[in-house]
Short mmCIF file of C-alpha atoms in Angstrom, two decimals:
data_model
loop_
_atom_site.label_atom_id
_atom_site.label_comp_id
_atom_site.label_asym_id
_atom_site.label_seq_id
_atom_site.Cartn_x
_atom_site.Cartn_y
_atom_site.Cartn_z
CA MET X 28 -24.95 14.29 -20.79
CA ARG X 29 -28.07 12.62 -19.46
CA GLU X 30 -28.97 15.70 -17.38
CA ILE X 31 -28.66 18.21 -20.23
CA LEU X 32 -30.28 16.12 -22.98
CA PRO X 33 -33.77 17.64 -22.52
CA VAL X 34 -32.37 21.12 -23.25
CA LEU X 35 -30.30 19.87 -26.18
CA ASN X 36 -33.28 18.04 -27.65
CA GLY X 37 -35.30 21.26 -27.47
CA TRP X 38 -32.64 23.08 -29.49
CA TYR X 39 -32.42 20.16 -31.91
CA ALA X 40 -36.20 20.00 -32.44
CA ALA X 41 -36.24 23.74 -33.13
CA GLY X 42 -33.50 23.33 -35.75
CA ALA X 43 -31.08 25.51 -33.77
CA PRO X 44 -27.42 24.45 -34.29
CA PHE X 45 -25.36 23.96 -31.17
CA GLY X 46 -21.81 23.01 -30.28
CA LEU X 47 -21.46 19.90 -28.12
CA ALA X 48 -18.25 19.16 -26.17
CA THR X 49 -17.93 15.65 -24.73
CA VAL X 50 -15.18 14.24 -22.52
CA VAL X 51 -13.90 11.20 -24.44
CA ALA X 52 -10.75 10.36 -22.46
CA VAL X 53 -9.15 11.23 -19.12
CA SER X 54 -5.93 10.47 -17.30
CA ARG X 55 -4.72 11.00 -13.76
CA SER X 56 -6.89 13.10 -11.44
CA THR X 57 -9.80 14.77 -13.24
CA PRO X 58 -13.09 16.18 -11.97
CA ARG X 59 -15.34 14.64 -14.66
CA ASP X 60 -15.55 11.21 -16.29
CA PRO X 61 -15.85 10.27 -19.98
CA GLY X 62 -19.33 11.15 -21.16
CA ALA X 63 -19.52 14.45 -19.27
CA ALA X 64 -20.73 17.15 -21.64
CA MET X 65 -21.16 20.86 -22.16
CA ALA X 66 -23.06 22.57 -24.95
CA VAL X 67 -23.36 26.09 -26.33
CA GLY X 68 -26.64 26.84 -28.04
CA PRO X 69 -28.74 29.74 -29.31
CA ASP X 70 -27.88 33.17 -27.88
CA ASP X 71 -24.71 31.63 -26.39
CA GLU X 72 -26.68 29.73 -23.75
CA VAL X 73 -24.45 27.23 -21.93
CA VAL X 74 -25.54 23.99 -20.28
CA GLY X 75 -23.43 21.26 -18.66
CA SER X 76 -19.80 21.10 -17.61
CA VAL X 77 -16.69 19.20 -18.65
CA SER X 78 -14.18 20.15 -15.96
CA GLY X 79 -15.96 21.85 -13.08
CA GLY X 80 -14.90 25.28 -14.33
CA CYS X 81 -11.22 24.90 -15.23
CA VAL X 82 -11.47 24.96 -19.05
CA GLU X 83 -15.08 25.92 -19.69
CA GLY X 84 -14.12 29.35 -21.05
CA ALA X 85 -11.95 27.83 -23.77
CA VAL X 86 -14.55 25.17 -24.52
CA PHE X 87 -17.19 27.87 -24.93
CA GLU X 88 -15.13 29.46 -27.70
CA LEU X 89 -14.42 26.10 -29.35
CA ALA X 90 -18.11 25.23 -29.36
CA ARG X 91 -18.95 28.52 -31.08
CA GLU X 92 -16.22 27.92 -33.66
CA VAL X 93 -17.39 24.42 -34.62
CA VAL X 94 -20.91 25.72 -35.14
CA ALA X 95 -19.55 28.49 -37.37
CA ASP X 96 -17.30 26.30 -39.55
CA GLY X 97 -19.11 22.93 -39.26
CA ALA X 98 -15.94 20.97 -38.45
CA ALA X 99 -15.48 18.86 -35.31
CA ARG X 100 -12.35 19.35 -33.16
CA LEU X 101 -10.42 17.08 -30.80
CA GLU X 102 -8.74 19.03 -28.00
CA THR X 103 -6.69 17.98 -24.99
CA PHE X 104 -6.33 20.04 -21.82
CA ASP X 105 -3.85 19.26 -19.08
CA TYR X 106 -2.15 20.93 -16.14
CA SER X 107 0.40 23.69 -16.64
CA ASP X 108 2.05 25.58 -13.79
CA GLU X 109 4.30 27.63 -16.05
CA ASP X 110 1.68 30.30 -16.76
CA ALA X 111 -0.83 31.23 -14.09
CA PHE X 112 -3.18 32.51 -16.78
CA ALA X 113 -2.93 29.51 -19.13
CA VAL X 114 -6.03 27.44 -19.80
CA GLY X 115 -5.67 24.08 -18.08
CA LEU X 116 -6.72 21.81 -15.25
CA THR X 117 -5.73 22.76 -11.73
CA CYS X 118 -6.12 19.18 -10.48
CA GLY X 119 -3.08 17.86 -12.36
CA GLY X 120 -5.01 15.63 -14.74
CA GLU X 121 -5.69 15.57 -18.46
CA ILE X 122 -8.95 15.47 -20.42
CA THR X 123 -9.57 15.03 -24.12
CA LEU X 124 -12.71 16.58 -25.59
CA LEU X 125 -14.52 16.04 -28.84
CA VAL X 126 -16.26 19.29 -29.79
CA ARG X 127 -18.71 18.93 -32.66
CA PRO X 128 -21.59 20.80 -34.25
CA VAL X 129 -25.03 19.21 -33.95
CA THR X 130 -27.89 19.79 -36.39
CA PRO X 131 -30.57 17.47 -37.82
CA GLY X 132 -28.54 17.31 -41.03
CA LEU X 133 -25.24 16.41 -39.35
CA ASP X 134 -26.68 14.04 -36.73
CA PRO X 135 -30.03 12.58 -37.84
CA SER X 136 -30.27 10.24 -34.82
CA PHE X 137 -29.85 12.81 -32.03
CA GLY X 138 -33.57 13.33 -31.42
CA ALA X 139 -34.30 9.61 -31.31
CA VAL X 140 -31.42 9.08 -28.89
CA ALA X 141 -32.72 11.81 -26.57
CA GLU X 142 -36.19 10.28 -26.61
CA SER X 143 -34.80 6.83 -25.82
CA VAL X 144 -32.77 8.13 -22.88
CA ALA X 145 -35.82 9.95 -21.51
CA ALA X 146 -37.87 6.76 -21.81
CA GLY X 147 -35.22 4.59 -20.13
CA GLU X 148 -34.53 2.69 -23.36
CA PRO X 149 -30.87 1.56 -23.68
CA VAL X 150 -28.86 3.11 -26.51
CA THR X 151 -25.18 3.68 -27.32
CA VAL X 152 -23.90 6.59 -29.41
CA ALA X 153 -20.68 5.84 -31.31
CA THR X 154 -18.71 8.88 -32.50
CA VAL X 155 -15.50 9.01 -34.55
CA THR X 156 -12.95 11.15 -32.72
CA ASP X 157 -9.94 11.01 -35.07
CA GLY X 158 -8.27 9.19 -37.94
CA PRO X 159 -9.20 8.72 -41.60
CA ALA X 160 -12.93 8.31 -40.86
CA PRO X 161 -15.05 11.51 -40.73
CA ARG X 162 -14.41 13.12 -37.33
CA GLY X 163 -17.68 13.69 -35.50
CA ALA X 164 -19.63 11.12 -37.52
CA THR X 165 -22.13 9.29 -35.31
CA LEU X 166 -23.88 5.94 -35.25
CA ALA X 167 -26.67 5.33 -32.74
CA VAL X 168 -27.01 1.68 -31.69
CA TRP X 169 -30.04 0.18 -29.96
CA PRO X 170 -30.41 -3.52 -29.07
CA ASP X 171 -32.63 -3.97 -32.16
CA ARG X 172 -31.70 -1.20 -34.63
CA THR X 173 -29.18 1.44 -35.68
CA CYS X 174 -29.25 4.95 -37.16
CA GLY X 175 -26.47 6.89 -38.87
CA THR X 176 -23.08 5.82 -40.24
CA LEU X 177 -19.39 6.22 -39.39
CA GLY X 178 -18.38 6.19 -43.03
CA THR X 179 -18.00 2.56 -44.12
CA GLU X 180 -20.18 -0.53 -43.89
CA GLY X 181 -17.41 -2.56 -42.25
CA LEU X 182 -16.75 0.04 -39.56
CA ASP X 183 -20.47 0.33 -38.86
CA ALA X 184 -20.79 -3.46 -38.46
CA ALA X 185 -17.80 -3.80 -36.10
CA VAL X 186 -18.82 -0.83 -33.96
CA THR X 187 -22.44 -2.00 -33.77
CA ALA X 188 -21.38 -5.37 -32.36
CA ASP X 189 -19.07 -3.77 -29.78
CA ALA X 190 -21.58 -1.06 -28.86
CA ARG X 191 -24.22 -3.65 -27.99
CA GLY X 192 -21.72 -5.48 -25.80
CA GLU X 193 -20.75 -2.27 -24.00
CA LEU X 194 -24.40 -1.33 -23.63
CA SER X 195 -25.22 -4.57 -21.83
CA LEU X 196 -22.60 -3.64 -19.23
CA GLY X 197 -23.34 0.10 -19.16
CA LEU X 198 -19.75 0.91 -20.20
CA THR X 199 -18.45 4.08 -21.87
CA GLY X 200 -15.03 4.50 -23.50
CA VAL X 201 -12.91 4.57 -26.65
CA ARG X 202 -12.41 1.59 -28.99
CA HIS X 203 -10.00 1.47 -31.95
CA TYR X 204 -10.56 0.08 -35.45
CA GLY X 205 -9.23 0.12 -38.97
CA PRO X 206 -11.01 2.29 -41.56
CA ARG X 207 -13.21 -0.64 -42.57
CA GLY X 208 -13.70 -2.01 -39.07
CA GLN X 209 -10.54 -4.12 -38.85
CA ARG X 210 -10.15 -5.12 -35.21
CA ARG X 211 -6.36 -5.43 -35.24
CA GLU X 212 -5.84 -1.86 -36.35
CA ASP X 213 -6.09 1.35 -34.35
CA ALA X 214 -6.27 4.11 -36.98
CA VAL X 215 -9.85 5.09 -36.11
CA PRO X 216 -10.70 5.79 -32.44
CA VAL X 217 -14.43 5.63 -31.79
CA PHE X 218 -16.03 6.89 -28.56
CA LEU X 219 -18.81 4.58 -27.37
CA HIS X 220 -21.16 6.46 -25.04
CA SER X 221 -23.60 4.05 -23.41
CA PHE X 222 -26.90 5.27 -22.04
CA ALA X 223 -27.99 2.25 -20.04
CA PRO X 224 -31.15 2.54 -17.94
CA PRO X 225 -30.49 3.93 -14.44
CA PRO X 226 -29.27 1.35 -11.91
CA ARG X 227 -31.80 0.06 -9.41
CA MET X 228 -31.88 0.62 -5.66
CA LEU X 229 -34.10 -1.82 -3.77
CA VAL X 230 -34.98 -0.63 -0.27
CA PHE X 231 -36.69 -3.15 2.02
CA GLY X 232 -38.59 -1.97 5.08
CA ALA X 233 -40.95 1.02 4.82
CA ILE X 234 -39.63 2.93 7.83
CA ASP X 235 -38.44 6.52 8.28
CA TYR X 236 -34.88 5.47 7.43
CA ALA X 237 -36.16 3.94 4.18
CA ALA X 238 -37.75 7.23 3.14
CA ALA X 239 -34.43 9.04 3.64
CA VAL X 240 -32.43 6.34 1.82
CA ALA X 241 -34.95 6.36 -1.04
CA ARG X 242 -34.63 10.15 -1.30
CA ILE X 243 -30.83 10.11 -1.52
CA GLY X 244 -30.90 7.10 -3.88
CA ASP X 245 -33.15 9.05 -6.22
CA PHE X 246 -30.79 12.03 -5.95
CA LEU X 247 -27.84 9.79 -6.95
CA GLY X 248 -29.67 8.65 -10.08
CA TYR X 249 -31.00 5.27 -8.98
CA ARG X 250 -34.43 3.95 -9.93
CA VAL X 251 -35.69 3.32 -6.40
CA THR X 252 -38.21 0.71 -5.22
CA VAL X 253 -39.34 0.41 -1.59
CA CYS X 254 -40.83 -2.94 -0.58
CA ASP X 255 -42.56 -3.98 2.65
CA ALA X 256 -45.08 -6.68 3.48
CA ARG X 257 -47.06 -4.31 5.73
CA PRO X 258 -49.56 -2.21 3.71
CA VAL X 259 -50.09 0.22 6.57
CA PHE X 260 -46.46 1.37 6.16
CA ALA X 261 -45.89 0.78 2.43
CA THR X 262 -47.89 3.75 1.15
CA PRO X 263 -46.67 6.07 -1.66
CA LYS X 264 -47.42 9.23 0.35
CA ARG X 265 -44.65 8.35 2.80
CA PHE X 266 -42.00 8.40 0.07
CA PRO X 267 -40.62 10.87 -2.48
CA PRO X 268 -42.42 11.25 -5.83
CA GLY X 269 -41.10 8.83 -8.43
CA VAL X 270 -40.21 6.12 -5.89
CA GLU X 271 -42.03 2.85 -6.56
CA VAL X 272 -43.71 1.35 -3.49
CA VAL X 273 -44.54 -2.37 -3.44
CA VAL X 274 -46.53 -4.35 -0.85
CA GLU X 275 -45.06 -7.86 -0.81
CA TRP X 276 -42.94 -10.12 1.35
CA PRO X 277 -39.39 -8.88 0.66
CA HIS X 278 -37.81 -12.23 -0.23
CA ARG X 279 -40.65 -13.04 -2.63
CA TYR X 280 -40.36 -9.70 -4.36
CA LEU X 281 -36.58 -9.98 -4.74
CA ARG X 282 -36.83 -13.57 -5.98
CA ASP X 283 -38.99 -12.38 -8.88
CA THR X 284 -37.03 -9.18 -9.62
CA ASP X 285 -34.08 -8.79 -11.98
CA THR X 286 -30.84 -7.48 -10.47
CA ASP X 287 -27.44 -6.85 -12.04
CA GLY X 288 -23.92 -5.78 -11.15
CA ARG X 289 -25.07 -2.17 -10.57
CA THR X 290 -27.98 -2.88 -8.21
CA ALA X 291 -27.91 -1.61 -4.62
CA VAL X 292 -29.90 -3.63 -2.05
CA CYS X 293 -30.62 -1.91 1.28
CA VAL X 294 -32.20 -4.15 3.93
CA LEU X 295 -33.76 -1.93 6.60
CA THR X 296 -36.48 -4.30 7.82
CA HIS X 297 -34.65 -4.92 11.11
CA ASP X 298 -36.77 -8.02 11.71
CA PRO X 299 -35.42 -11.59 11.37
CA LYS X 300 -38.61 -12.94 9.85
CA PHE X 301 -38.15 -10.48 6.98
CA ASP X 302 -34.44 -9.90 6.61
CA VAL X 303 -33.06 -13.45 6.98
CA PRO X 304 -35.10 -14.95 4.08
CA LEU X 305 -34.44 -11.78 2.11
CA LEU X 306 -30.68 -11.93 2.59
CA GLU X 307 -30.67 -15.62 1.66
CA VAL X 308 -31.93 -14.53 -1.75
CA ALA X 309 -29.93 -11.31 -2.03
CA LEU X 310 -26.52 -12.79 -1.24
CA ARG X 311 -26.95 -15.30 -4.05
CA ARG X 312 -27.99 -12.68 -6.64
CA PRO X 313 -25.96 -10.22 -8.74
CA ALA X 314 -25.65 -6.87 -6.95
CA ALA X 315 -23.07 -4.14 -6.46
CA TYR X 316 -24.05 -3.51 -2.85
CA ILE X 317 -25.97 -5.43 -0.19
CA GLY X 318 -26.30 -3.67 3.15
CA ALA X 319 -28.37 -4.53 6.22
CA MET X 320 -29.32 -2.30 9.14
CA GLY X 321 -28.93 -3.38 12.74
CA SER X 322 -26.74 -3.29 15.81
CA ARG X 323 -23.63 -5.43 16.06
CA ARG X 324 -25.58 -7.89 18.22
CA THR X 325 -28.32 -8.01 15.58
CA HIS X 326 -25.67 -8.57 12.92
CA ASP X 327 -24.10 -11.47 14.83
CA GLU X 328 -27.48 -13.15 15.39
CA ARG X 329 -28.50 -12.60 11.77
CA ARG X 330 -25.20 -13.98 10.50
CA ALA X 331 -25.62 -17.11 12.62
CA ARG X 332 -29.09 -17.66 11.12
CA LEU X 333 -27.69 -17.21 7.62
CA VAL X 334 -24.95 -19.76 8.32
CA GLU X 335 -27.63 -22.19 9.52
CA ALA X 336 -29.47 -21.51 6.25
CA GLY X 337 -26.42 -22.72 4.32
CA LEU X 338 -24.77 -19.53 3.10
CA THR X 339 -21.04 -19.80 2.53
CA ASP X 340 -18.30 -17.50 3.85
CA THR X 341 -17.86 -16.13 0.32
CA GLU X 342 -21.53 -15.25 0.09
CA LEU X 343 -21.60 -13.72 3.57
CA ALA X 344 -18.53 -11.60 2.78
CA ARG X 345 -20.69 -9.59 0.37
CA LEU X 346 -22.88 -8.34 3.22
CA ARG X 347 -22.22 -4.79 4.47
CA SER X 348 -23.51 -4.93 8.03
CA PRO X 349 -23.99 -2.90 10.12
CA VAL X 350 -24.94 -0.77 7.13
CA GLY X 351 -23.13 2.47 6.23
CA LEU X 352 -19.87 4.24 7.07
CA ASP X 353 -18.92 5.41 10.54
CA LEU X 354 -20.06 9.04 10.39
CA GLY X 355 -21.64 9.16 13.83
CA ALA X 356 -25.03 9.39 12.08
CA ARG X 357 -28.17 9.54 14.25
CA THR X 358 -31.13 10.88 12.28
CA PRO X 359 -32.69 9.03 9.31
CA GLU X 360 -31.23 11.64 6.96
CA GLU X 361 -27.74 11.28 8.43
CA VAL X 362 -27.97 7.50 8.23
CA ALA X 363 -29.00 7.82 4.57
CA VAL X 364 -25.86 9.89 3.91
CA SER X 365 -23.82 7.18 5.65
CA VAL X 366 -25.34 4.45 3.48
CA ALA X 367 -24.91 6.48 0.28
CA ALA X 368 -21.29 7.20 1.18
CA GLU X 369 -20.62 3.48 1.60
CA ILE X 370 -22.23 2.71 -1.77
CA VAL X 371 -20.11 5.36 -3.51
CA ALA X 372 -16.91 4.23 -1.74
CA LEU X 373 -17.54 0.60 -2.72
CA ARG X 374 -18.27 1.57 -6.32
CA TRP X 375 -15.05 3.54 -6.80
CA GLY X 376 -12.75 1.78 -4.35
CA GLY X 377 -12.64 4.63 -1.84
CA SER X 378 -11.35 4.11 1.69
CA GLY X 379 -13.98 6.21 3.47
CA ALA X 380 -11.19 8.05 5.29
CA PRO X 381 -11.02 11.88 5.38
CA LEU X 382 -9.09 13.22 2.39
CA THR X 383 -6.88 15.17 4.82
CA ALA X 384 -5.67 11.79 6.11
CA THR X 385 -4.84 10.37 2.65
CA ALA X 386 -2.24 11.11 0.00
CA GLY X 387 -2.06 10.78 -3.78
CA ALA X 388 -4.74 11.29 -6.36
CA ILE X 389 -8.18 12.23 -5.07
CA HIS X 390 -9.94 10.63 -8.05
CA ARG X 391 -8.84 7.01 -8.19
CA ALA X 392 -7.95 5.18 -11.40
CA ARG X 393 -11.09 4.09 -13.24
#
């Protein structure tokens, strides 16, 4: 959704109705996660994807229909091998889509939500998917305000509280309520789509490898910062546009920087006077990934210094060193792919093994 919002906001600002299909639930192996979206706008223009091509033809027709009749639909697609021409997923999974019409009259908060996402301001969009509440009704929830309604004051209040909790964690999914927000009932499923600011990637050491890691981090959707104490190397022209470059001692910068459970920390300084103090700070901070470059000998020496500095075995177990997966990488760009692959594998619980050597579902349980 985040990628197609600029186009959707253009249609919305022009007053052009469009049909928006959003993945609200998945099971088993599916190509897209909840929150993936596809829209059909003026002149049948299509943006986005909900299944990688398996059901897009049927969704196209549904989107046109909801614009024509103004009524939201909830549709489920799964795998069927009985009819080679049936619409369904070839991967064996199941996805549920909410397909709804969007206009300024039906969704008065859409434009404000799109502007907040573009500005990096956190917001959650709550949408009724089924039950006695109006299907397709939306409530936009920011940390300090709301816009829209799901039908009743009680439901709005309960969903607002939960949406702010989900937003703080960057979570997206379905919650169930009673018609007036009762928490012990499940008559009204509400899809909470959180647009948290992009996660951060902190790259330390302004070397050629850092430029490649910063480039792939930006490609993966991270907000990337490169930090180095040496101003001759830490210059913006050496890094991709949009990457923040900071001249500061790495451990001092990290000490004064907020991190959370989505942050990736890549230590490429390859110098004990930089990376040991930095890792002392990093391994005691929230982060999803902490990796450090170096040979196995460098790793052993660095680990010994960190033990002398008082880090525990539990803290040291968080360190991914030598950094990256074993891809045989040599060039900075190949090493960046190796690091990115390790970050993705750690995030989703992947083994890093070739898929030809594994069995079972390709997309692991979420």
